[in-house]
């Protein structure tokens, strides 16, 4: 597998999401982080799955989640 097609999926726990609007806000902010290929958020579980080309710095993920108005608990 070449490096350009390699992906990594990381799941994070985020607190404060309660609805589809919350999910959209988190997805929008995390999608803007360099290297992120896709994001899926689930308000019911508070889980956010991020697919990226390489591991993401937790500070970048935390900043994006904070910008959306929610709190990153950490990777799960």
Coordinates of N, CA and C in Angstrom, one line a residue:
X1 N 0.9 -1.2 0.0 CA 0.0 0.0 0.0 C 0.9 1.2 0.0
X2 N 0.6 2.2 -0.9 CA 1.4 3.4 -0.9 C 0.9 4.3 0.2
X3 N 1.8 5.2 0.6 CA 1.5 6.2 1.6 C 0.4 7.1 1.2
X4 N 0.2 7.4 0.0 CA -0.8 8.3 -0.4 C -2.2 7.7 -0.3
X5 N -2.4 6.4 -0.2 CA -3.7 5.8 0.0 C -3.9 5.3 1.4
X6 N -2.9 5.3 2.2 CA -3.0 4.9 3.6 C -3.9 5.8 4.4
X7 N -4.7 5.2 5.2 CA -5.6 6.0 6.0 C -5.6 5.5 7.5
X8 N -5.9 6.4 8.4 CA -6.0 6.0 9.8 C -7.4 6.5 10.3
X9 N -8.1 5.7 11.0 CA -9.4 6.1 11.6 C -9.2 6.2 13.1
X10 N -9.5 7.3 13.7 CA -9.4 7.5 15.1 C -10.8 7.9 15.6
X11 N -11.2 7.3 16.7 CA -12.5 7.7 17.3 C -12.3 8.5 18.6
X12 N -13.0 9.6 18.7 CA -12.9 10.5 19.8 C -14.2 10.6 20.6
X13 N -14.1 10.8 21.9 CA -15.3 11.1 22.7 C -15.4 12.6 22.8
X14 N -16.6 13.1 22.5 CA -16.9 14.6 22.6 C -18.1 14.8 23.4
X15 N -18.1 15.7 24.4 CA -19.2 16.0 25.2 C -19.9 17.2 24.7
X16 N -21.3 17.2 25.0 CA -22.1 18.4 24.7 C -22.9 18.3 23.4
X17 N -22.7 17.3 22.6 CA -23.5 17.2 21.3 C -24.8 16.6 21.7
X18 N -25.9 17.2 21.2 CA -27.2 16.7 21.6 C -28.1 16.5 20.4
X19 N -27.7 17.0 19.2 CA -28.6 16.9 18.0 C -27.8 16.9 16.7
X20 N -28.6 16.8 15.6 CA -27.9 16.8 14.3 C -27.2 18.1 14.0
X21 N -27.7 19.2 14.5 CA -26.9 20.5 14.3 C -25.6 20.4 15.0
X22 N -25.5 19.8 16.2 CA -24.3 19.7 16.9 C -23.3 18.8 16.1
X23 N -23.8 17.7 15.6 CA -23.0 16.8 14.8 C -22.4 17.6 13.6
X24 N -23.3 18.3 12.9 CA -22.8 19.1 11.7 C -21.7 20.1 12.1
X25 N -21.9 20.8 13.2 CA -20.9 21.8 13.6 C -19.5 21.1 13.9
X26 N -19.5 20.0 14.5 CA -18.3 19.2 14.8 C -17.7 18.7 13.5
X27 N -18.5 18.1 12.7 CA -18.0 17.6 11.4 C -17.4 18.7 10.6
X28 N -18.0 19.9 10.5 CA -17.6 21.0 9.7 C -16.2 21.5 10.2
X29 N -16.0 21.6 11.5 CA -14.8 22.1 12.1 C -13.6 21.1 11.9
X30 N -13.9 19.8 12.2 CA -12.9 18.8 12.0 C -12.5 18.6 10.6
X31 N -13.5 18.7 9.7 CA -13.2 18.6 8.2 C -12.2 19.6 7.7
X32 N -12.1 20.7 8.4 CA -11.1 21.8 8.0 C -9.7 21.5 8.5
X33 N -9.5 20.5 9.4 CA -8.2 20.2 9.9 C -7.4 19.6 8.7
X34 N -6.2 20.1 8.5 CA -5.3 19.5 7.4 C -5.1 18.0 7.6
X35 N -5.3 17.2 6.5 CA -5.1 15.8 6.6 C -6.3 15.0 6.8
X36 N -7.4 15.6 7.2 CA -8.7 14.9 7.5 C -9.4 14.6 6.1
X37 N -9.7 13.3 6.0 CA -10.4 12.9 4.8 C -11.9 12.8 4.9
X38 N -12.3 12.4 6.1 CA -13.8 12.4 6.4 C -14.0 12.3 7.9
X39 N -15.2 12.7 8.3 CA -15.6 12.8 9.7 C -17.1 12.3 9.8
X40 N -17.3 11.5 10.9 CA -18.7 11.1 11.2 C -18.9 11.3 12.7
X41 N -20.0 12.0 13.0 CA -20.3 12.3 14.4 C -21.6 11.7 14.8
X42 N -21.7 11.2 16.0 CA -23.0 10.6 16.5 C -23.3 11.3 17.9
X43 N -24.3 12.2 17.9 CA -24.6 12.9 19.1 C -25.1 11.9 20.2
X44 N -25.8 10.8 19.8 CA -26.3 9.9 20.8 C -25.2 9.3 21.7
X45 N -24.1 9.0 21.0 CA -23.0 8.3 21.8 C -21.9 9.3 22.1
X46 N -21.9 10.4 21.5 CA -20.8 11.4 21.7 C -19.5 11.0 21.0
X47 N -19.6 10.0 20.1 CA -18.4 9.5 19.4 C -18.3 10.2 18.1
X48 N -17.0 10.6 17.7 CA -16.7 11.2 16.5 C -15.6 10.4 15.8
X49 N -15.8 9.8 14.6 CA -14.8 9.1 13.9 C -14.1 10.0 12.9
X50 N -12.8 10.0 12.9 CA -12.1 10.8 11.9 C -11.2 10.0 11.1
X51 N -11.3 10.0 9.8 CA -10.4 9.3 8.9 C -9.4 10.3 8.4
X52 N -8.1 10.0 8.5 CA -7.1 10.9 8.1 C -5.9 10.2 7.4
X53 N -5.1 10.9 6.7 CA -4.0 10.3 6.0 C -2.9 9.9 6.9
X54 N -2.8 10.5 8.1 CA -1.8 10.2 9.1 C -2.4 10.6 10.4
X55 N -1.8 10.1 11.5 CA -2.3 10.5 12.8 C -2.3 12.0 13.0
X56 N -3.4 12.5 13.6 CA -3.6 13.9 13.8 C -3.1 14.3 15.2
X57 N -2.5 15.5 15.3 CA -2.1 16.0 16.6 C -3.4 16.3 17.4
X58 N -3.4 15.8 18.7 CA -4.6 15.9 19.5 C -4.9 17.4 19.7
X59 N -3.9 18.3 19.7 CA -4.1 19.7 19.9 C -5.0 20.2 18.8
X60 N -4.8 19.8 17.5 CA -5.5 20.2 16.4 C -7.0 19.8 16.5
X61 N -7.2 18.5 16.9 CA -8.5 18.0 17.0 C -9.2 18.7 18.2
X62 N -8.6 19.0 19.3 CA -9.2 19.7 20.4 C -9.6 21.1 20.0
X63 N -8.7 21.8 19.3 CA -9.0 23.1 18.9 C -10.2 23.2 18.0
X64 N -10.3 22.2 17.0 CA -11.5 22.2 16.1 C -12.8 21.9 16.9
X65 N -12.7 21.0 17.8 CA -13.9 20.7 18.6 C -14.3 21.9 19.5
X66 N -13.3 22.5 20.1 CA -13.6 23.7 20.9 C -14.2 24.8 20.1
X67 N -13.7 25.0 18.8 CA -14.2 26.0 17.9 C -15.7 25.7 17.6
X68 N -16.1 24.4 17.5 CA -17.5 24.1 17.3 C -18.4 24.3 18.5
X69 N -17.7 24.4 19.7 CA -18.5 24.7 20.9 C -18.7 23.5 21.8
X70 N -17.8 22.5 21.6 CA -18.0 21.3 22.4 C -16.6 20.9 23.0
X71 N -16.6 19.9 23.8 CA -15.4 19.5 24.6 C -14.9 18.1 24.2
X72 N -13.6 18.1 23.8 CA -13.0 16.8 23.5 C -12.5 16.1 24.7
X73 N -13.0 14.9 25.0 CA -12.6 14.1 26.1 C -11.3 13.4 25.8
X74 N -11.2 12.9 24.6 CA -10.0 12.2 24.1 C -10.3 11.1 23.2
X75 N -9.3 10.5 22.7 CA -9.4 9.3 21.8 C -9.9 8.1 22.6
X76 N -10.7 7.3 22.0 CA -11.3 6.1 22.7 C -10.8 4.9 21.9

